[in-house]
PDB file of C-alpha atoms in Angstrom:
ATOM      1  CA  MET M   1       0.000   0.000   0.000  1.00  0.00           C
ATOM      2  CA  ASP M   2       1.295   3.449  -0.908  1.00  0.00           C
ATOM      3  CA  LEU M   3       1.018   5.407   2.357  1.00  0.00           C
ATOM      4  CA  GLY M   4       1.734   8.656   0.552  1.00  0.00           C
ATOM      5  CA  THR M   5      -1.240   8.181  -1.741  1.00  0.00           C
ATOM      6  CA  LEU M   6      -3.356   6.892   1.120  1.00  0.00           C
ATOM      7  CA  GLY M   7      -2.466   9.887   3.249  1.00  0.00           C
ATOM      8  CA  ARG M   8      -3.446  12.366   0.573  1.00  0.00           C
ATOM      9  CA  ALA M   9      -6.741  10.629  -0.064  1.00  0.00           C
ATOM     10  CA  LYS M  10      -7.544  10.485   3.625  1.00  0.00           C
ATOM     11  CA  PHE M  11      -6.757  14.076   4.466  1.00  0.00           C
ATOM     12  CA  ASP M  12      -7.512  15.999   1.295  1.00  0.00           C
ATOM     13  CA  ASP M  13     -11.187  16.873   1.658  1.00  0.00           C
ATOM     14  CA  PRO M  14     -11.873  19.513   4.341  1.00  0.00           C
ATOM     15  CA  VAL M  15     -15.506  18.418   4.726  1.00  0.00           C
ATOM     16  CA  LEU M  16     -15.537  14.622   4.481  1.00  0.00           C
ATOM     17  CA  THR M  17     -13.067  11.894   5.413  1.00  0.00           C
ATOM     18  CA  ALA M  18     -12.032   9.187   2.960  1.00  0.00           C
ATOM     19  CA  LYS M  19     -14.855   7.043   4.410  1.00  0.00           C
ATOM     20  CA  GLY M  20     -17.404   9.785   3.774  1.00  0.00           C
ATOM     21  CA  GLU M  21     -17.849  10.796   7.406  1.00  0.00           C
ATOM     22  CA  ARG M  22     -18.098  14.420   8.516  1.00  0.00           C
ATOM     23  CA  ARG M  23     -14.622  15.710   9.278  1.00  0.00           C
ATOM     24  CA  ALA M  24     -14.040  17.341  12.649  1.00  0.00           C
ATOM     25  CA  ARG M  25     -13.641  21.105  12.641  1.00  0.00           C
ATOM     26  CA  VAL M  26     -12.417  23.443  15.362  1.00  0.00           C
ATOM     27  CA  GLY M  27     -13.790  26.928  15.818  1.00  0.00           C
ATOM     28  CA  LEU M  28     -11.768  29.740  17.335  1.00  0.00           C
ATOM     29  CA  LYS M  29     -13.149  29.982  20.849  1.00  0.00           C
ATOM     30  CA  ALA M  30     -10.894  32.918  21.727  1.00  0.00           C
ATOM     31  CA  LEU M  31      -7.478  33.970  20.501  1.00  0.00           C
ATOM     32  CA  GLU M  32      -5.460  33.515  23.702  1.00  0.00           C
ATOM     33  CA  THR M  33      -2.036  32.666  22.232  1.00  0.00           C
ATOM     34  CA  LEU M  34      -0.387  34.214  19.198  1.00  0.00           C
ATOM     35  CA  TRP M  35       2.729  32.545  17.860  1.00  0.00           C
ATOM     36  CA  PHE M  36       5.361  34.128  15.658  1.00  0.00           C
ATOM     37  CA  ASN M  37       7.604  31.899  13.590  1.00  0.00           C
ATOM     38  CA  THR M  38      10.672  34.112  13.445  1.00  0.00           C
ATOM     39  CA  GLY M  39      12.105  32.183  10.465  1.00  0.00           C
ATOM     40  CA  THR M  40      12.909  28.565   9.599  1.00  0.00           C
ATOM     41  CA  LEU M  41      16.695  28.975   9.589  1.00  0.00           C
ATOM     42  CA  CYS M  42      18.344  27.030  12.394  1.00  0.00           C
ATOM     43  CA  ASN M  43      21.893  26.433  13.537  1.00  0.00           C
ATOM     44  CA  ILE M  44      21.445  22.651  13.362  1.00  0.00           C
ATOM     45  CA  THR M  45      19.645  20.064  11.249  1.00  0.00           C
ATOM     46  CA  CYS M  46      17.634  17.510  13.200  1.00  0.00           C
ATOM     47  CA  GLN M  47      16.853  14.029  11.916  1.00  0.00           C
ATOM     48  CA  ASN M  48      13.093  14.506  12.133  1.00  0.00           C
ATOM     49  CA  CYS M  49      12.180  18.165  12.403  1.00  0.00           C
ATOM     50  CA  TYR M  50       8.478  18.643  11.703  1.00  0.00           C
ATOM     51  CA  ILE M  51       9.176  22.013  10.066  1.00  0.00           C
ATOM     52  CA  GLU M  52      12.425  20.915   8.362  1.00  0.00           C
ATOM     53  CA  SER M  53      14.468  23.708   9.937  1.00  0.00           C
ATOM     54  CA  SER M  54      18.141  23.796   9.010  1.00  0.00           C
ATOM     55  CA  PRO M  55      20.989  26.228   8.248  1.00  0.00           C
ATOM     56  CA  LYS M  56      19.689  26.290   4.648  1.00  0.00           C
ATOM     57  CA  ASN M  57      15.888  26.242   4.942  1.00  0.00           C
ATOM     58  CA  ASP M  58      14.624  29.808   4.574  1.00  0.00           C
ATOM     59  CA  ARG M  59      11.136  28.950   3.294  1.00  0.00           C
ATOM     60  CA  LEU M  60       9.854  31.087   6.165  1.00  0.00           C
ATOM     61  CA  ALA M  61      11.830  34.321   6.148  1.00  0.00           C
ATOM     62  CA  TYR M  62      12.840  36.277   9.220  1.00  0.00           C
ATOM     63  CA  LEU M  63      10.034  38.305  10.733  1.00  0.00           C
ATOM     64  CA  SER M  64      10.955  41.912  11.402  1.00  0.00           C
ATOM     65  CA  LEU M  65      10.203  44.039  14.422  1.00  0.00           C
ATOM     66  CA  ALA M  66       7.758  45.971  12.241  1.00  0.00           C
ATOM     67  CA  ASP M  67       5.957  42.720  11.316  1.00  0.00           C
ATOM     68  CA  VAL M  68       5.513  41.752  14.942  1.00  0.00           C
ATOM     69  CA  ARG M  69       4.539  45.257  15.982  1.00  0.00           C
ATOM     70  CA  SER M  70       1.698  45.346  13.435  1.00  0.00           C
ATOM     71  CA  TYR M  71       0.061  42.278  14.999  1.00  0.00           C
ATOM     72  CA  LEU M  72       0.576  43.525  18.530  1.00  0.00           C
ATOM     73  CA  ASP M  73      -1.171  46.711  17.397  1.00  0.00           C
ATOM     74  CA  GLU M  74      -4.059  44.674  15.982  1.00  0.00           C
ATOM     75  CA  ILE M  75      -4.418  42.877  19.317  1.00  0.00           C
ATOM     76  CA  ARG M  76      -4.689  46.237  21.061  1.00  0.00           C
ATOM     77  CA  THR M  77      -7.035  47.935  18.596  1.00  0.00           C
ATOM     78  CA  GLY M  78      -9.234  44.857  18.310  1.00  0.00           C
ATOM     79  CA  ASN M  79      -9.234  44.321  22.085  1.00  0.00           C
ATOM     80  CA  LEU M  80      -8.376  40.664  21.472  1.00  0.00           C
ATOM     81  CA  PRO M  81      -8.013  38.376  24.521  1.00  0.00           C
ATOM     82  CA  VAL M  82      -4.410  37.368  23.763  1.00  0.00           C
ATOM     83  CA  LYS M  83      -2.612  36.410  26.967  1.00  0.00           C
ATOM     84  CA  MET M  84       0.594  34.919  25.629  1.00  0.00           C
ATOM     85  CA  ILE M  85       2.936  35.583  22.719  1.00  0.00           C
ATOM     86  CA  GLY M  86       5.036  32.609  21.628  1.00  0.00           C
ATOM     87  CA  PHE M  87       8.175  32.666  19.499  1.00  0.00           C
ATOM     88  CA  THR M  88       9.346  29.648  17.557  1.00  0.00           C
ATOM     89  CA  GLY M  89      11.415  28.840  14.484  1.00  0.00           C
ATOM     90  CA  GLY M  90      13.801  27.553  13.288  1.00  0.00           C
ATOM     91  CA  GLU M  91      15.888  28.919  16.087  1.00  0.00           C
ATOM     92  CA  PRO M  92      14.452  32.306  17.130  1.00  0.00           C
ATOM     93  CA  PHE M  93      17.837  33.695  18.137  1.00  0.00           C
ATOM     94  CA  MET M  94      19.104  33.300  14.572  1.00  0.00           C
ATOM     95  CA  ASN M  95      16.918  36.348  13.865  1.00  0.00           C
ATOM     96  CA  ARG M  96      19.035  39.461  14.515  1.00  0.00           C
ATOM     97  CA  GLU M  97      15.967  41.451  15.583  1.00  0.00           C
ATOM     98  CA  MET M  98      14.942  38.896  18.208  1.00  0.00           C
ATOM     99  CA  ILE M  99      16.054  40.911  21.222  1.00  0.00           C
ATOM    100  CA  ALA M 100      14.256  44.019  19.956  1.00  0.00           C
ATOM    101  CA  ILE M 101      11.170  41.901  19.266  1.00  0.00           C
ATOM    102  CA  LEU M 102      11.244  40.466  22.793  1.00  0.00           C
ATOM    103  CA  GLU M 103      11.641  43.909  24.336  1.00  0.00           C
ATOM    104  CA  GLU M 104       8.733  45.310  22.306  1.00  0.00           C
ATOM    105  CA  THR M 105       6.456  42.426  23.275  1.00  0.00           C
ATOM    106  CA  LEU M 106       7.384  42.468  26.946  1.00  0.00           C
ATOM    107  CA  ASN M 107       7.085  46.252  27.167  1.00  0.00           C
ATOM    108  CA  ARG M 108       3.446  45.825  26.139  1.00  0.00           C
ATOM    109  CA  GLY M 109       2.859  43.514  29.103  1.00  0.00           C
ATOM    110  CA  PHE M 110       2.400  40.195  27.320  1.00  0.00           C
ATOM    111  CA  GLU M 111       3.483  36.895  28.792  1.00  0.00           C
ATOM    112  CA  VAL M 112       6.183  35.511  26.471  1.00  0.00           C
ATOM    113  CA  LEU M 113       7.236  31.946  25.725  1.00  0.00           C
ATOM    114  CA  VAL M 114      10.396  31.411  23.645  1.00  0.00           C
ATOM    115  CA  LEU M 115      11.133  28.018  22.099  1.00  0.00           C
ATOM    116  CA  THR M 116      14.882  27.604  21.697  1.00  0.00           C
ATOM    117  CA  ASN M 117      17.592  24.950  21.546  1.00  0.00           C
ATOM    118  CA  ALA M 118      19.616  27.128  23.992  1.00  0.00           C
ATOM    119  CA  MET M 119      22.749  26.714  21.902  1.00  0.00           C
ATOM    120  CA  ARG M 120      25.202  29.264  20.486  1.00  0.00           C
ATOM    121  CA  PRO M 121      22.639  31.611  18.829  1.00  0.00           C
ATOM    122  CA  MET M 122      20.967  32.205  22.197  1.00  0.00           C
ATOM    123  CA  MET M 123      24.232  32.359  24.124  1.00  0.00           C
ATOM    124  CA  ARG M 124      25.443  35.262  21.959  1.00  0.00           C
ATOM    125  CA  PHE M 125      22.818  37.409  23.694  1.00  0.00           C
ATOM    126  CA  GLN M 126      23.613  36.631  27.326  1.00  0.00           C
ATOM    127  CA  LYS M 127      24.058  40.279  28.321  1.00  0.00           C
ATOM    128  CA  ALA M 128      20.846  41.396  26.616  1.00  0.00           C
ATOM    129  CA  LEU M 129      18.910  38.486  28.104  1.00  0.00           C
ATOM    130  CA  LYS M 130      20.117  39.358  31.592  1.00  0.00           C
ATOM    131  CA  GLN M 131      18.812  42.893  31.055  1.00  0.00           C
ATOM    132  CA  ILE M 132      15.476  41.510  29.879  1.00  0.00           C
ATOM    133  CA  ARG M 133      15.260  39.320  32.975  1.00  0.00           C
ATOM    134  CA  GLU M 134      15.968  42.294  35.234  1.00  0.00           C
ATOM    135  CA  ALA M 135      13.205  44.306  33.566  1.00  0.00           C
ATOM    136  CA  HIS M 136      10.634  41.607  32.785  1.00  0.00           C
ATOM    137  CA  GLY M 137      11.711  38.401  34.531  1.00  0.00           C
ATOM    138  CA  GLY M 138       8.229  37.397  35.612  1.00  0.00           C
ATOM    139  CA  LEU M 139       6.796  37.595  32.100  1.00  0.00           C
ATOM    140  CA  ILE M 140       9.239  35.526  30.044  1.00  0.00           C
ATOM    141  CA  ARG M 141       9.703  31.754  29.896  1.00  0.00           C
ATOM    142  CA  PHE M 142      12.088  29.655  27.832  1.00  0.00           C
ATOM    143  CA  ARG M 143      11.149  26.217  26.587  1.00  0.00           C
ATOM    144  CA  VAL M 144      14.374  24.416  25.722  1.00  0.00           C
ATOM    145  CA  SER M 145      14.433  21.456  23.343  1.00  0.00           C
ATOM    146  CA  LEU M 146      16.098  18.483  25.004  1.00  0.00           C
ATOM    147  CA  ASP M 147      14.939  15.463  23.055  1.00  0.00           C
ATOM    148  CA  ASP M 148      16.124  12.940  25.627  1.00  0.00           C
ATOM    149  CA  HIS M 149      17.749  12.862  29.049  1.00  0.00           C
ATOM    150  CA  ARG M 150      20.610  10.815  27.603  1.00  0.00           C
ATOM    151  CA  ALA M 151      23.247  12.670  25.610  1.00  0.00           C
ATOM    152  CA  GLU M 152      23.764   9.878  23.111  1.00  0.00           C
ATOM    153  CA  ILE M 153      20.088   9.753  22.101  1.00  0.00           C
ATOM    154  CA  HIS M 154      19.714  13.534  21.943  1.00  0.00           C
ATOM    155  CA  ASP M 155      22.871  13.776  19.816  1.00  0.00           C
ATOM    156  CA  LEU M 156      21.633  11.105  17.404  1.00  0.00           C
ATOM    157  CA  GLU M 157      18.719  13.435  16.637  1.00  0.00           C
ATOM    158  CA  ARG M 158      20.514  16.799  16.720  1.00  0.00           C
ATOM    159  CA  GLY M 159      24.188  16.142  16.062  1.00  0.00           C
ATOM    160  CA  THR M 160      27.314  15.311  18.053  1.00  0.00           C
ATOM    161  CA  GLY M 161      27.914  17.718  20.915  1.00  0.00           C
ATOM    162  CA  SER M 162      24.454  19.288  20.780  1.00  0.00           C
ATOM    163  CA  PHE M 163      23.467  17.890  24.192  1.00  0.00           C
ATOM    164  CA  ARG M 164      26.517  19.425  25.853  1.00  0.00           C
ATOM    165  CA  LYS M 165      25.820  22.807  24.253  1.00  0.00           C
ATOM    166  CA  ALA M 166      22.144  22.708  25.194  1.00  0.00           C
ATOM    167  CA  MET M 167      23.051  21.906  28.790  1.00  0.00           C
ATOM    168  CA  GLU M 168      25.416  24.880  28.837  1.00  0.00           C
ATOM    169  CA  GLY M 169      22.535  27.105  27.770  1.00  0.00           C
ATOM    170  CA  LEU M 170      20.233  25.540  30.348  1.00  0.00           C
ATOM    171  CA  ARG M 171      22.742  26.140  33.106  1.00  0.00           C
ATOM    172  CA  PHE M 172      22.971  29.792  32.047  1.00  0.00           C
ATOM    173  CA  LEU M 173      19.191  30.244  32.076  1.00  0.00           C
ATOM    174  CA  SER M 174      18.880  28.500  35.448  1.00  0.00           C
ATOM    175  CA  ARG M 175      21.779  30.401  36.992  1.00  0.00           C
ATOM    176  CA  GLU M 176      20.284  33.731  35.898  1.00  0.00           C
ATOM    177  CA  GLY M 177      16.884  32.924  37.355  1.00  0.00           C
ATOM    178  CA  PHE M 178      14.851  32.541  34.162  1.00  0.00           C
ATOM    179  CA  GLN M 179      11.683  30.470  34.120  1.00  0.00           C
ATOM    180  CA  ILE M 180      12.591  27.301  32.233  1.00  0.00           C
ATOM    181  CA  GLU M 181      10.603  24.514  30.654  1.00  0.00           C
ATOM    182  CA  ILE M 182      11.860  21.464  28.790  1.00  0.00           C
ATOM    183  CA  ALA M 183      10.481  20.077  25.535  1.00  0.00           C
ATOM    184  CA  GLY M 184      11.286  16.384  25.293  1.00  0.00           C
ATOM    185  CA  ARG M 185      10.150  13.921  22.674  1.00  0.00           C
ATOM    186  CA  ARG M 186       8.795  10.410  22.825  1.00  0.00           C
ATOM    187  CA  LEU M 187      11.492   8.973  20.573  1.00  0.00           C
ATOM    188  CA  GLY M 188      11.191   5.390  21.764  1.00  0.00           C
ATOM    189  CA  ALA M 189       9.068   3.040  23.810  1.00  0.00           C
ATOM    190  CA  GLU M 190      10.193   4.440  27.175  1.00  0.00           C
ATOM    191  CA  PRO M 191       7.161   4.925  29.466  1.00  0.00           C
ATOM    192  CA  ASP M 192       6.395   8.484  30.519  1.00  0.00           C
ATOM    193  CA  GLU M 193       7.274   7.912  34.167  1.00  0.00           C
ATOM    194  CA  VAL M 194      10.650   6.380  33.249  1.00  0.00           C
ATOM    195  CA  ALA M 195      11.479   9.322  30.976  1.00  0.00           C
ATOM    196  CA  ARG M 196      10.537  11.806  33.695  1.00  0.00           C
ATOM    197  CA  ALA M 197      12.717   9.974  36.202  1.00  0.00           C
ATOM    198  CA  GLY M 198      15.633  10.200  33.761  1.00  0.00           C
ATOM    199  CA  TYR M 199      15.173  13.939  33.319  1.00  0.00           C
ATOM    200  CA  ARG M 200      14.756  14.348  37.078  1.00  0.00           C
ATOM    201  CA  ASN M 201      18.106  12.666  37.745  1.00  0.00           C
ATOM    202  CA  LEU M 202      19.818  14.740  35.054  1.00  0.00           C
ATOM    203  CA  PHE M 203      18.577  18.086  36.372  1.00  0.00           C
ATOM    204  CA  ALA M 204      19.311  17.158  39.974  1.00  0.00           C
ATOM    205  CA  LYS M 205      22.901  16.381  39.002  1.00  0.00           C
ATOM    206  CA  GLU M 206      23.194  19.649  37.050  1.00  0.00           C
ATOM    207  CA  GLY M 207      21.515  21.792  39.724  1.00  0.00           C
ATOM    208  CA  ILE M 208      18.749  22.908  37.345  1.00  0.00           C
ATOM    209  CA  GLY M 209      15.444  23.572  39.070  1.00  0.00           C
ATOM    210  CA  ILE M 210      12.728  21.922  36.970  1.00  0.00           C
ATOM    211  CA  ASP M 211       9.760  20.019  38.390  1.00  0.00           C
ATOM    212  CA  CYS M 212       9.762  16.959  36.148  1.00  0.00           C
ATOM    213  CA  ASP M 213       6.323  15.885  37.386  1.00  0.00           C
ATOM    214  CA  ASP M 214       4.826  19.151  36.129  1.00  0.00           C
ATOM    215  CA  PRO M 215       3.441  18.588  32.580  1.00  0.00           C
ATOM    216  CA  VAL M 216       4.180  22.224  31.729  1.00  0.00           C
ATOM    217  CA  GLN M 217       7.728  22.391  33.057  1.00  0.00           C
ATOM    218  CA  LEU M 218       8.555  19.103  31.302  1.00  0.00           C
ATOM    219  CA  VAL M 219       6.534  18.490  28.158  1.00  0.00           C
ATOM    220  CA  ILE M 220       7.162  15.169  26.415  1.00  0.00           C
ATOM    221  CA  PHE M 221       5.697  15.586  22.958  1.00  0.00           C
ATOM    222  CA  PRO M 222       4.461  12.703  20.809  1.00  0.00           C
ATOM    223  CA  GLU M 223       6.678  11.955  17.844  1.00  0.00           C
ATOM    224  CA  MET M 224       5.377  13.131  14.459  1.00  0.00           C
ATOM    225  CA  LEU M 225       6.591  10.960  11.616  1.00  0.00           C
ATOM    226  CA  PRO M 226       5.924  12.379   8.137  1.00  0.00           C
ATOM    227  CA  ASP M 227       4.981   8.945   6.760  1.00  0.00           C
ATOM    228  CA  ALA M 228       2.709   7.969   9.658  1.00  0.00           C
ATOM    229  CA  ASP M 229      -0.822   6.866   8.836  1.00  0.00           C
ATOM    230  CA  PRO M 230      -3.068   7.954  11.734  1.00  0.00           C
ATOM    231  CA  PRO M 231      -6.858   7.721  11.561  1.00  0.00           C
ATOM    232  CA  GLU M 232      -8.830  10.747  10.460  1.00  0.00           C
ATOM    233  CA  ILE M 233     -10.695  12.727  13.088  1.00  0.00           C
ATOM    234  CA  THR M 234     -14.447  12.793  12.543  1.00  0.00           C
ATOM    235  CA  GLU M 235     -17.165  14.697  14.344  1.00  0.00           C
ATOM    236  CA  ALA M 236     -18.025  11.454  16.145  1.00  0.00           C
ATOM    237  CA  CYS M 237     -14.490  11.224  17.538  1.00  0.00           C
ATOM    238  CA  TRP M 238     -15.149  13.951  20.089  1.00  0.00           C
ATOM    239  CA  ARG M 239     -17.720  11.726  21.796  1.00  0.00           C
ATOM    240  CA  ILE M 240     -15.723   8.511  21.323  1.00  0.00           C
ATOM    241  CA  LEU M 241     -12.512  10.034  22.708  1.00  0.00           C
ATOM    242  CA  HIS M 242     -14.298  12.056  25.413  1.00  0.00           C
ATOM    243  CA  LYS M 243     -12.720  15.238  24.106  1.00  0.00           C
ATOM    244  CA  SER M 244     -13.944  18.622  22.993  1.00  0.00           C
ATOM    245  CA  PRO M 245     -12.902  20.758  20.006  1.00  0.00           C
ATOM    246  CA  GLU M 246     -11.980  23.386  22.608  1.00  0.00           C
ATOM    247  CA  ASP M 247      -9.186  21.059  23.804  1.00  0.00           C
ATOM    248  CA  VAL M 248      -7.297  21.437  20.509  1.00  0.00           C
ATOM    249  CA  MET M 249      -4.782  24.265  20.289  1.00  0.00           C
ATOM    250  CA  CYS M 250      -6.257  25.850  17.147  1.00  0.00           C
ATOM    251  CA  ALA M 251      -9.304  26.695  19.300  1.00  0.00           C
ATOM    252  CA  THR M 252      -7.199  29.308  21.081  1.00  0.00           C
ATOM    253  CA  SER M 253      -4.109  30.042  18.975  1.00  0.00           C
ATOM    254  CA  ARG M 254      -2.770  31.154  15.585  1.00  0.00           C
ATOM    255  CA  MET M 255       0.727  31.591  14.105  1.00  0.00           C
ATOM    256  CA  VAL M 256       2.206  34.433  12.049  1.00  0.00           C
ATOM    257  CA  VAL M 257       4.786  33.647   9.349  1.00  0.00           C
ATOM    258  CA  ARG M 258       6.408  35.460   6.443  1.00  0.00           C
ATOM    259  CA  ARG M 259       6.897  33.232   3.437  1.00  0.00           C
ATOM    260  CA  ASN M 260      10.125  33.809   1.559  1.00  0.00           C
ATOM    261  CA  GLY M 261       9.448  36.395  -1.148  1.00  0.00           C
ATOM    262  CA  ALA M 262       6.046  37.428   0.252  1.00  0.00           C
ATOM    263  CA  ASP M 263       5.311  41.132   0.574  1.00  0.00           C
ATOM    264  CA  ARG M 264       3.674  40.694   4.002  1.00  0.00           C
ATOM    265  CA  PRO M 265       3.163  38.057   6.688  1.00  0.00           C
ATOM    266  CA  SER M 266       0.340  35.534   6.815  1.00  0.00           C
ATOM    267  CA  VAL M 267      -1.576  33.975   9.689  1.00  0.00           C
ATOM    268  CA  LEU M 268      -1.732  30.188   9.902  1.00  0.00           C
ATOM    269  CA  ALA M 269      -4.055  27.933  11.856  1.00  0.00           C
ATOM    270  CA  CYS M 270      -1.292  25.942  13.490  1.00  0.00           C
ATOM    271  CA  THR M 271       2.318  26.085  14.623  1.00  0.00           C
ATOM    272  CA  LEU M 272       2.980  22.619  13.209  1.00  0.00           C
ATOM    273  CA  ILE M 273       1.684  22.971   9.654  1.00  0.00           C
ATOM    274  CA  ALA M 274       3.714  25.742   8.084  1.00  0.00           C
ATOM    275  CA  TYR M 275       3.745  24.874   4.399  1.00  0.00           C
ATOM    276  CA  ASP M 276       0.257  23.567   3.633  1.00  0.00           C
ATOM    277  CA  PRO M 277      -1.746  26.394   1.978  1.00  0.00           C
ATOM    278  CA  ARG M 278      -5.006  24.948   3.280  1.00  0.00           C
ATOM    279  CA  PHE M 279      -4.017  26.135   6.754  1.00  0.00           C
ATOM    280  CA  GLU M 280      -3.267  29.722   5.717  1.00  0.00           C
ATOM    281  CA  LEU M 281      -6.191  31.836   6.914  1.00  0.00           C
ATOM    282  CA  GLY M 282      -5.369  35.389   5.820  1.00  0.00           C
ATOM    283  CA  HIS M 283      -3.050  38.265   6.554  1.00  0.00           C
ATOM    284  CA  THR M 284      -4.736  39.702   9.632  1.00  0.00           C
ATOM    285  CA  LEU M 285      -5.912  38.207  12.903  1.00  0.00           C
ATOM    286  CA  ALA M 286      -9.463  39.171  12.018  1.00  0.00           C
ATOM    287  CA  GLU M 287      -9.259  37.187   8.764  1.00  0.00           C
ATOM    288  CA  ALA M 288      -7.782  34.219  10.625  1.00  0.00           C
ATOM    289  CA  SER M 289     -10.768  33.659  12.907  1.00  0.00           C
ATOM    290  CA  ALA M 290     -12.408  31.074  10.632  1.00  0.00           C
ATOM    291  CA  PRO M 291     -12.924  27.465  11.813  1.00  0.00           C
ATOM    292  CA  VAL M 292     -10.195  24.951  10.985  1.00  0.00           C
ATOM    293  CA  ALA M 293     -10.840  21.577   9.356  1.00  0.00           C
ATOM    294  CA  LEU M 294      -8.656  18.847  10.876  1.00  0.00           C
ATOM    295  CA  ASN M 295      -7.473  17.523   7.526  1.00  0.00           C
ATOM    296  CA  HIS M 296      -3.812  16.904   8.252  1.00  0.00           C
ATOM    297  CA  ARG M 297      -2.129  13.876   9.836  1.00  0.00           C
ATOM    298  CA  TYR M 298      -0.534  16.125  12.471  1.00  0.00           C
ATOM    299  CA  CYS M 299      -4.012  17.124  13.655  1.00  0.00           C
ATOM    300  CA  ALA M 300      -4.552  13.498  14.621  1.00  0.00           C
ATOM    301  CA  THR M 301      -1.046  12.437  15.686  1.00  0.00           C
ATOM    302  CA  PHE M 302      -0.108  15.461  17.744  1.00  0.00           C
ATOM    303  CA  CYS M 303      -3.208  17.294  18.902  1.00  0.00           C
ATOM    304  CA  VAL M 304      -6.203  14.984  19.161  1.00  0.00           C
ATOM    305  CA  LEU M 305      -4.727  11.522  19.732  1.00  0.00           C
ATOM    306  CA  GLY M 306      -1.386  12.732  21.111  1.00  0.00           C
ATOM    307  CA  GLY M 307      -3.061  15.232  23.408  1.00  0.00           C
ATOM    308  CA  ALA M 308      -0.282  17.800  23.030  1.00  0.00           C
ATOM    309  CA  ALA M 309      -0.413  21.581  22.941  1.00  0.00           C
ATOM    310  CA  CYS M 310       2.479  23.870  22.061  1.00  0.00           C
ATOM    311  CA  GLY M 311       1.235  26.746  24.144  1.00  0.00           C
ATOM    312  CA  ALA M 312       0.442  25.107  27.456  1.00  0.00           C
ATOM    313  CA  THR M 313       0.250  27.743  30.159  1.00  0.00           C
ATOM    314  CA  LYS M 314       0.621  27.620  33.887  1.00  0.00           C
ATOM    315  CA  GLY M 315      -2.271  27.663  36.244  1.00  0.00           C
TER     316      GLY M 315
END
């Protein structure tokens, strides 16, 4: 069976599944989290990066301070209920305007979550980050990618020496009193409690204060394989799975990107699906308030069946 062909047939129609059942859709309950993809360029190439970030992938160009400012202005003028601004990539600190973007966002009083690998791009800005912590320490969190608690497994995914460099960045963030979270991945068959125990031992040894039993401080994301063949999500699935459309992250979030060569940014339904035009909703937050059809394998693997959410908040 050709899984590629099967996948396209199963997820192509936004209204009906391949079996003719009504496809699940998610309405925007309230825009609580706005993500900015600061650009897909990254300092490393991972074996299985869902967005294919690398030192060469510039399909999503760097967002500018002016780009970000325009959406922050729309939040204010539209009185939108955005509580958190998230920054992802690529590696956000590859963007030379990242510090200015953080300062602008924090000065407006938003809670900020930065997804980073905590490697050399971030470490170049130690002085500026210390100043940000002194001015806005309670508003900013860093979620650091640490795929596994064992260096050899992490390095298989991200390259030799990447674990050591990430730990150096983590020690800096911890030493300076930043709020830290860890983004792990379910790369093997290790049970959740065993993985958390491994991370707990690692951070205890390193003197890094992370509560590994807290699902926000340590998030272990389901793996997303591009050739996976998950079931489609139908309207009936909400009842069968005892879940609600409001549980899915596109009920409360959107992501801003600038495609390479585009004259202005666009707003996408999801942080995970950056290149599929079916998930591009417009250029403004107002245009991007339409419901989202769950017609992508990541909708099933990550959000509905995997139960994950990129923008989990405390409280």
